[in-house]
Coordinates of C-alpha atoms in Angstrom, one line a residue:
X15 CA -36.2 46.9 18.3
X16 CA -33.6 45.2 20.0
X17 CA -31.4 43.3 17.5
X18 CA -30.1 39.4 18.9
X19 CA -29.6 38.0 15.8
X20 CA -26.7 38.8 14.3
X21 CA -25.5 35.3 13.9
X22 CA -27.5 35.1 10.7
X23 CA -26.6 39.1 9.3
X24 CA -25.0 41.6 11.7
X25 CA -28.0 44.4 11.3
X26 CA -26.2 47.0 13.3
X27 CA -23.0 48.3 11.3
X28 CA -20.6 51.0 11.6
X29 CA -22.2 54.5 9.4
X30 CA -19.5 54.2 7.3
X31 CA -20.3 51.0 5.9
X32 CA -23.5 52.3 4.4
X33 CA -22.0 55.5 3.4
X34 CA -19.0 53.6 1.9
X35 CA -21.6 51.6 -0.4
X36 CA -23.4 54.3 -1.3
X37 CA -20.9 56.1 -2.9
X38 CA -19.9 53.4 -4.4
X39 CA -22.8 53.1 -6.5
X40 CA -22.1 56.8 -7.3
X41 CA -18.4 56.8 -8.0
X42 CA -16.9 53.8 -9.0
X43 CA -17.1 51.6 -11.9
X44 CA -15.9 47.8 -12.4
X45 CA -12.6 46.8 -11.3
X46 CA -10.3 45.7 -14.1
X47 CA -12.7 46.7 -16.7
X48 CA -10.8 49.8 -17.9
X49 CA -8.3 52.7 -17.6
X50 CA -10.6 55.2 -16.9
X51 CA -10.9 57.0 -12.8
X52 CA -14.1 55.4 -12.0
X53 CA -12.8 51.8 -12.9
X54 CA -9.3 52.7 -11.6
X55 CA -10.7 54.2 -8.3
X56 CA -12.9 50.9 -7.9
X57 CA -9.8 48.4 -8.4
X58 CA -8.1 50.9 -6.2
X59 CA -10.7 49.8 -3.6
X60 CA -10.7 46.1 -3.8
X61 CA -7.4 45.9 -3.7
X62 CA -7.7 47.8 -0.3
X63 CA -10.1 45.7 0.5
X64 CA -8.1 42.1 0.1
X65 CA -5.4 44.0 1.9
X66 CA -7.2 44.9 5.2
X67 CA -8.3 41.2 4.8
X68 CA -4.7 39.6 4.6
X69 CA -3.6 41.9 7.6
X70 CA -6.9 40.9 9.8
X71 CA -6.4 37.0 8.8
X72 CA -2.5 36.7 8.6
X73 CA -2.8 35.8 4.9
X74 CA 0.3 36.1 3.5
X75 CA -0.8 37.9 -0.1
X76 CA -4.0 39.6 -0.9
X77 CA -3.8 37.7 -3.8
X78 CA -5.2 34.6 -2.2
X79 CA -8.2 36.7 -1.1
X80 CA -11.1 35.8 -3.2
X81 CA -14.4 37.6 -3.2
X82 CA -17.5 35.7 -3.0
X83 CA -21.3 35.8 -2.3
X84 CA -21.3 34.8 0.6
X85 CA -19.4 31.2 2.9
X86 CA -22.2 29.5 1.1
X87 CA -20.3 30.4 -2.3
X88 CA -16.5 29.8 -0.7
X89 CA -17.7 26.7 0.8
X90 CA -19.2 25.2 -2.5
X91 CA -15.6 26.2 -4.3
X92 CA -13.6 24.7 -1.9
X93 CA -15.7 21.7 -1.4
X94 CA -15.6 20.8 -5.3
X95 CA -12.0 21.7 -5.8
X96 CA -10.9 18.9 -2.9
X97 CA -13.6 16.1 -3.2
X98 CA -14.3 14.3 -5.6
X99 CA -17.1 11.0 -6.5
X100 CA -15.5 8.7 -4.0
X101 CA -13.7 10.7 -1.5
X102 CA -14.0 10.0 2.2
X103 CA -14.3 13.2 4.1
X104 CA -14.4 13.6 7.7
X105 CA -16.6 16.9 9.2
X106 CA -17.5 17.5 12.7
X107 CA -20.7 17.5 14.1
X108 CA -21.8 20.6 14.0
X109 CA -21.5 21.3 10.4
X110 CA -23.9 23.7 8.7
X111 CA -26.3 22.9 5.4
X112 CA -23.5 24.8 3.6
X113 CA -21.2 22.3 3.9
X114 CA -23.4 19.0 4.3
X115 CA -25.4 20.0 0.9
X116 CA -22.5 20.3 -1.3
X117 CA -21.2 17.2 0.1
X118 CA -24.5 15.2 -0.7
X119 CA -24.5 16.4 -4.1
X120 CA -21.0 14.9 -4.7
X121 CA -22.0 11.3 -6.4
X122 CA -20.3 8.3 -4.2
X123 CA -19.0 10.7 -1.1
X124 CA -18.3 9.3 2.3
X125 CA -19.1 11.9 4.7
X126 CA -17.9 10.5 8.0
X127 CA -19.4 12.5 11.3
X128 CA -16.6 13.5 14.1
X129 CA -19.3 13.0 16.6
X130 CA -18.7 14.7 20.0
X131 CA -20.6 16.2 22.8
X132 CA -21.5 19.8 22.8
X133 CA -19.0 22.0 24.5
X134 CA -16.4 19.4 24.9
X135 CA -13.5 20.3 23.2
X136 CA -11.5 17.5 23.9
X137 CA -13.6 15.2 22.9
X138 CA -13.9 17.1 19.6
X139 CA -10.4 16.6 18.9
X140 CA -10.6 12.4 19.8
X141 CA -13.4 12.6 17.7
X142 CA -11.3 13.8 14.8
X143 CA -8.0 11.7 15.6
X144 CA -10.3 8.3 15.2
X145 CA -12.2 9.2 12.2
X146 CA -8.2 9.9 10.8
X147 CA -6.7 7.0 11.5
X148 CA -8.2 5.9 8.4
X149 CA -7.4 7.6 5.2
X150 CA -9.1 10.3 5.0
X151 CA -9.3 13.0 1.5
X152 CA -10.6 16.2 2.9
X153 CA -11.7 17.9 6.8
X154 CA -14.0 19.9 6.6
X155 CA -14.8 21.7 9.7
X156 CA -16.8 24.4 11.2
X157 CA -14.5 27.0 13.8
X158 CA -17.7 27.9 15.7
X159 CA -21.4 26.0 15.5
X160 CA -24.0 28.9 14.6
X161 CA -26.8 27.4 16.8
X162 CA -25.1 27.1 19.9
X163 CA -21.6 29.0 19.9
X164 CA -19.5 26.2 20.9
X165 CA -16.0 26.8 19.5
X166 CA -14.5 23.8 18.1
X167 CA -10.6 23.3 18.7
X168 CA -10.0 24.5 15.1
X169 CA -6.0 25.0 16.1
X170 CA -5.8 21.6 17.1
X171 CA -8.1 19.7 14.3
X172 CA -5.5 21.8 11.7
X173 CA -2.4 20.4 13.5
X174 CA -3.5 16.6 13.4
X175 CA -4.5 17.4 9.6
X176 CA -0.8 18.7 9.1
X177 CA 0.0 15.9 10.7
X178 CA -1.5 13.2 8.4
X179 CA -1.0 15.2 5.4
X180 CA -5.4 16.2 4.8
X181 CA -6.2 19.4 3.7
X182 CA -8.2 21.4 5.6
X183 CA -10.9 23.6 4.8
X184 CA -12.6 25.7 7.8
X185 CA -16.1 27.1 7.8
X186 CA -15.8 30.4 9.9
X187 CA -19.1 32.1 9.3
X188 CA -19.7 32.5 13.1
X189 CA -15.9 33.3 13.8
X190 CA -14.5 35.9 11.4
X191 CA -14.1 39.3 13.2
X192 CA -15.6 37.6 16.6
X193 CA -12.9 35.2 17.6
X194 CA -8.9 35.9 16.4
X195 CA -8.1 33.9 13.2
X196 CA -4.8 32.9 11.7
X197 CA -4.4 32.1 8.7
X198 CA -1.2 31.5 7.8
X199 CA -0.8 29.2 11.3
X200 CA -4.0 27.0 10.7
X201 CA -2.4 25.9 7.6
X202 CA -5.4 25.1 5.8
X203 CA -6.2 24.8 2.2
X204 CA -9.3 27.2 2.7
X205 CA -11.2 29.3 5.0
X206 CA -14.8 30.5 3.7
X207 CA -16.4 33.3 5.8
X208 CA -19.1 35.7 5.2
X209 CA -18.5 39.4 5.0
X210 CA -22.1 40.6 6.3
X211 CA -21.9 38.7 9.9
X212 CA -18.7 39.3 12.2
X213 CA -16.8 41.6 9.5
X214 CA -19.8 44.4 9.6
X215 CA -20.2 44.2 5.6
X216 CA -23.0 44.4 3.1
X217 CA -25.0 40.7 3.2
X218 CA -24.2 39.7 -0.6
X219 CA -20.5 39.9 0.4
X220 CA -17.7 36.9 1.3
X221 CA -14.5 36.1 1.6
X222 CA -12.3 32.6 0.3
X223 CA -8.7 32.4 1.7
X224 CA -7.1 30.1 -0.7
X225 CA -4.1 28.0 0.7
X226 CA -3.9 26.3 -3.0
X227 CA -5.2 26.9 -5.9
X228 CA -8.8 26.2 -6.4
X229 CA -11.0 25.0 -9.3
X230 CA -13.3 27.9 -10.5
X231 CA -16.7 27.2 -10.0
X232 CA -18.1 29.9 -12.7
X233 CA -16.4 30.8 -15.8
X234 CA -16.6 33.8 -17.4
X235 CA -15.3 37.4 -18.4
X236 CA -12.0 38.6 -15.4
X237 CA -10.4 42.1 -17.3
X238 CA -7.6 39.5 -17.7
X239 CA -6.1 37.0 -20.2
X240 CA -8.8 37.6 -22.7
X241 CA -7.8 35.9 -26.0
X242 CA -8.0 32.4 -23.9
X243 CA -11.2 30.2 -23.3
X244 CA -9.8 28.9 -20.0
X245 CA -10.0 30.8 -16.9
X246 CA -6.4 32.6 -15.6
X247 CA -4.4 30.0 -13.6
X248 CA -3.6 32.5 -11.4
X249 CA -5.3 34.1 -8.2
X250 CA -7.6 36.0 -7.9
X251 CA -8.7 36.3 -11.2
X252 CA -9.1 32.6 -11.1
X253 CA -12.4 32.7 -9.3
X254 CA -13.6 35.8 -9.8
X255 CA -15.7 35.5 -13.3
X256 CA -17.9 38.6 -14.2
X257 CA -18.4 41.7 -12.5
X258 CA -17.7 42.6 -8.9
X259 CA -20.3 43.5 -5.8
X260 CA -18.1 46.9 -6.0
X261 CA -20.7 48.6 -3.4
X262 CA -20.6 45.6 -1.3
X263 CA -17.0 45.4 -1.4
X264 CA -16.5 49.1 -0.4
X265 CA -18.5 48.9 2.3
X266 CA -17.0 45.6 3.3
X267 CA -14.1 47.7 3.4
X268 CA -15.0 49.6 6.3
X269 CA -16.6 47.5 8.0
X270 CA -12.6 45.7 8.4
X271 CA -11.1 48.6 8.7
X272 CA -13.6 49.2 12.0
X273 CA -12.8 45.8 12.9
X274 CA -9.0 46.4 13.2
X275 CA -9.5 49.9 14.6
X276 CA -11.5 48.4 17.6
X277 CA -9.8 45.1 18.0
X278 CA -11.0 41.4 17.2
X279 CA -9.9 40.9 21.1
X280 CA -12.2 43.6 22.2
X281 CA -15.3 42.4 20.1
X282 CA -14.6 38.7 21.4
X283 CA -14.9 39.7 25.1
X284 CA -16.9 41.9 24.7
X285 CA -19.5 39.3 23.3
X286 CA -18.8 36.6 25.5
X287 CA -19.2 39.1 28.6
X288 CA -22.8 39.8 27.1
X289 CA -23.8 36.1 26.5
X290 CA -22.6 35.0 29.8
X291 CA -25.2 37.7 31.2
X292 CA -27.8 36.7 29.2
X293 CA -27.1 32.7 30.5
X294 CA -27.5 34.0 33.9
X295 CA -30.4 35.6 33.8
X296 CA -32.1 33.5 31.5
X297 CA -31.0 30.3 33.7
X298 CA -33.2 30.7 36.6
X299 CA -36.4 30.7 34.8
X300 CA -38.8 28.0 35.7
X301 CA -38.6 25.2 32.7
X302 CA -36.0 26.9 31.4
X303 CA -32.8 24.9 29.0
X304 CA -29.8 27.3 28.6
X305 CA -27.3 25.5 26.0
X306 CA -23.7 26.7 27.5
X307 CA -20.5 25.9 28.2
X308 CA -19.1 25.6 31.9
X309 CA -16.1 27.1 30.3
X310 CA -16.3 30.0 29.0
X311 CA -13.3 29.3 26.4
X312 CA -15.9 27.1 25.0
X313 CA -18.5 29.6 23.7
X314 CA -18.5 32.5 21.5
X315 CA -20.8 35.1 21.3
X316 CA -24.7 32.7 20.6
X317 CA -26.9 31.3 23.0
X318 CA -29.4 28.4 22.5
X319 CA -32.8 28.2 24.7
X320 CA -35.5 26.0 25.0
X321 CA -38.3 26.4 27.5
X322 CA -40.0 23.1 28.5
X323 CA -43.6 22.7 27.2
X324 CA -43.6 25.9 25.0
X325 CA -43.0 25.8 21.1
X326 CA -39.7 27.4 19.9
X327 CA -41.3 28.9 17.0
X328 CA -44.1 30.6 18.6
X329 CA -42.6 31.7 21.7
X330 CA -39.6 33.5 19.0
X331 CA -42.7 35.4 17.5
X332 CA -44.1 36.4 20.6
X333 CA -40.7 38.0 21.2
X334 CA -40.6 39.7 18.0
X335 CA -44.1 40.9 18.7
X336 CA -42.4 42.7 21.8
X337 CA -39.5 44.1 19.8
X338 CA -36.7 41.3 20.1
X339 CA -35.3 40.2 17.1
X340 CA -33.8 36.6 17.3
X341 CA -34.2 33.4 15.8
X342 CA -36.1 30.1 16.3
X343 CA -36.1 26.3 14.9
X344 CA -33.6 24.1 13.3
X345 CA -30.8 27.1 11.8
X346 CA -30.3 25.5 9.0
X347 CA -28.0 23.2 10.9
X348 CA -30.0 20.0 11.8
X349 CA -26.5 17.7 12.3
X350 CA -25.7 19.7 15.0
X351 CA -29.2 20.0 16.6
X352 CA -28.9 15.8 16.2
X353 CA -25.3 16.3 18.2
X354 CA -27.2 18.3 20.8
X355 CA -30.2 16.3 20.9
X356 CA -32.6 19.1 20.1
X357 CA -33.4 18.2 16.4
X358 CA -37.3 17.6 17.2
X359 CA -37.8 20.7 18.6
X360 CA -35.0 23.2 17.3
X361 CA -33.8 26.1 19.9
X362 CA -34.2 29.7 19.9
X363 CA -31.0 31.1 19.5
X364 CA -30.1 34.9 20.5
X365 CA -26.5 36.2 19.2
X366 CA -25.0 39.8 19.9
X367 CA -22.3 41.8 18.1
X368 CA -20.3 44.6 18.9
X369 CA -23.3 46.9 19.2
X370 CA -25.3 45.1 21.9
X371 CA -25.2 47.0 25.3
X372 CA -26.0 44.7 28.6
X373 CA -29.0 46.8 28.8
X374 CA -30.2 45.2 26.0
X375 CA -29.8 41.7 27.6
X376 CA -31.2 42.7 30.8
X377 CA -35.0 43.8 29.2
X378 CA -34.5 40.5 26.6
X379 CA -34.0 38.0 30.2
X380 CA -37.3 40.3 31.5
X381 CA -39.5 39.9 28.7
X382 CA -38.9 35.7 28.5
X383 CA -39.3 35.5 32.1
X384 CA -42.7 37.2 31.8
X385 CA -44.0 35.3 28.4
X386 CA -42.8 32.1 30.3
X387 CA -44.2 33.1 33.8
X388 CA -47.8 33.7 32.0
X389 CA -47.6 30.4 31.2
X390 CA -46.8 28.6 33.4
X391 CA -49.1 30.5 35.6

């Protein structure tokens, strides 16, 4: 099988990730749940953990790293710690279910759309001053769309937020470990990501980088301040009720720790190298709609498709019948197939990682050309 879909779960991981969680399982107990090696060993490694995080991500304690889920989870706290019945909140275009749901759910919200073309960063950023002129709560914005890879001017967006005094939070599910991140420059009040896509962890693993302190969104036991019926008012323990994802965190572990070893630089071109590959070859194809960005800058490491005439679904599972595994339809991100103007028939989308050899891209571009040249033929 060759593996293009890592946009949703990076399936290819480093072998210590696995072996990291497995003994895990074996060796280590709950974290702040005793005195004893096993439960000392396992705080041991989540406190590794949120420190390999703070060095990746320029946070400036591994205090403010929460662990989560999932960006779902992050998302949904920082969300319903900043908005509230009423607010007016301004999110880009190519926002994600995970932040559009939680908004929805909020009685009385305003959810105002920076709308801008695909790929054009500029206009992103106009799109995002006018919405601001008027007073504006909360930003929520994604760093990279996970349907077609465009990169949103996420430095920018956080300086004109600065500017007119809005918090910030930044959804980077499709950025963390695959584009370089600071923390501590964007400024923003939080930063959700998952730990199972770009950071090479277990999937039931995520990350919150808290800027402020946020409202817990579960209540429960922490190891800490015991005798009160109020959750600490201190990070992390704040928003980390019941017991930890100890084996998902341990292997989380490693996968940062390969991260930093290798370079988020190195992934990020490295991707983009591929994807531009796969554009090119993919591009000539008769009836063939390549969603990319002239410049490069503009695109991470996911490419959208659409061939003319065919259905996205079905021609995705005539590709996994032939060993490709990739993704087809609406990505659980139908405001940004609106933005693109693909919402009535979704895109297949193929995303690499660090793992994915041109090779692979070269016998993917063969196989499409042949389903779509039977066909058309």
């Amino acid at each position: 099988m060759i593996y293009l879909d890592s946009a949703a779960t990076t399936l290819q991981k480093p072998p210590a990730v696995a072996r990291a969680s497995a003994l895990a399982i074996r060796h280590l107990a709950s974290p702040g749940r005793g005195g004893h090696r096993p439960a000392m060993a396992a705080a041991q490694t989540a406190f590794a953990c949120r420190e390999e995080v703070a060095a990746l991500f320029q946070v400036p304690s591994p205090d403010q790293v929460i662990f989560t889920f999932n960006a779902t989870h992050g998302l949904n706290i920082a969300i319903k710690t900043l908005t509230e019945p009423g607010s007016r909140v301004v999110i880009s275009g190519y926002e994600h279910n995970a932040v559009t749901r939680p908004l929805h759910a909020i009685p009385g919200v305003e959810v105002r759309v920076a709308r801008s073309p695909l790929f054009d960063q500029e206009a992103a950023l106009a799109a995002f001053q006018r919405e601001l002129d008027i007073p504006t709560d909360v930003v929520v914005c994604t760093h990279v769309s996970n349907v077609f890879g465009f990169i949103l001017p996420i430095q920018a967006i956080a300086a004109l937020c600065r500017s007119r005094g809005v918090p910030l939070i930044v959804d980077a599910s499709q950025s963390a470990g695959c584009i370089p991140l600071d923390f501590q420059a964007l400024g923003a009040a939080f930063v959700a990501m998952p730990g199972h896509k770009g950071l090479y962890g277990p999937q039931g693993t995520g990350l919150l980088l808290c800027g402020q302190t946020p409202d817990p969104l579960l209540e429960g036991g922490t190891g800490s301040e015991s005798r009160k019926q109020t959750m600490p008012d201190f990070l992390p323990d704040r928003l980390e009720a019941g017991t930890h994802n100890i084996a998902g965190i341990a292997g989380l572990l490693e996968g940062l720790r390969y991260l930093r070893r290798v370079g988020v630089e190195t992934v990020e071109a490295h991707e983009r190298r591929l994807i531009r590959r796969m554009g090119e070859r993919l591009s000539v194809l008769p009836g063939m709609e390549i969603f990319r960005a002239q410049d490069p800058a503009a695109q991470a490491g996911v490419l959208s498709f659409r061939v003319e005439g065919r259905d996205c679904e079905e021609l995705g599972e005539q590709l996994g019948d032939r060993g490709f595994a990739l993704r087809a339809g609406l990505h659980c991100a139908p405001l940004a197939h609106e933005s693109a103007g693909t919402l009535e028939t979704g895109t297949l989308r193929a995303s690499v990682s660090a793992f994915n050899q041109e090779q692979e891209i070269i016998q993917f571009a063969r196989t499409v050309e042949q389903l779509t040249a039977r066909r058309m033929g």
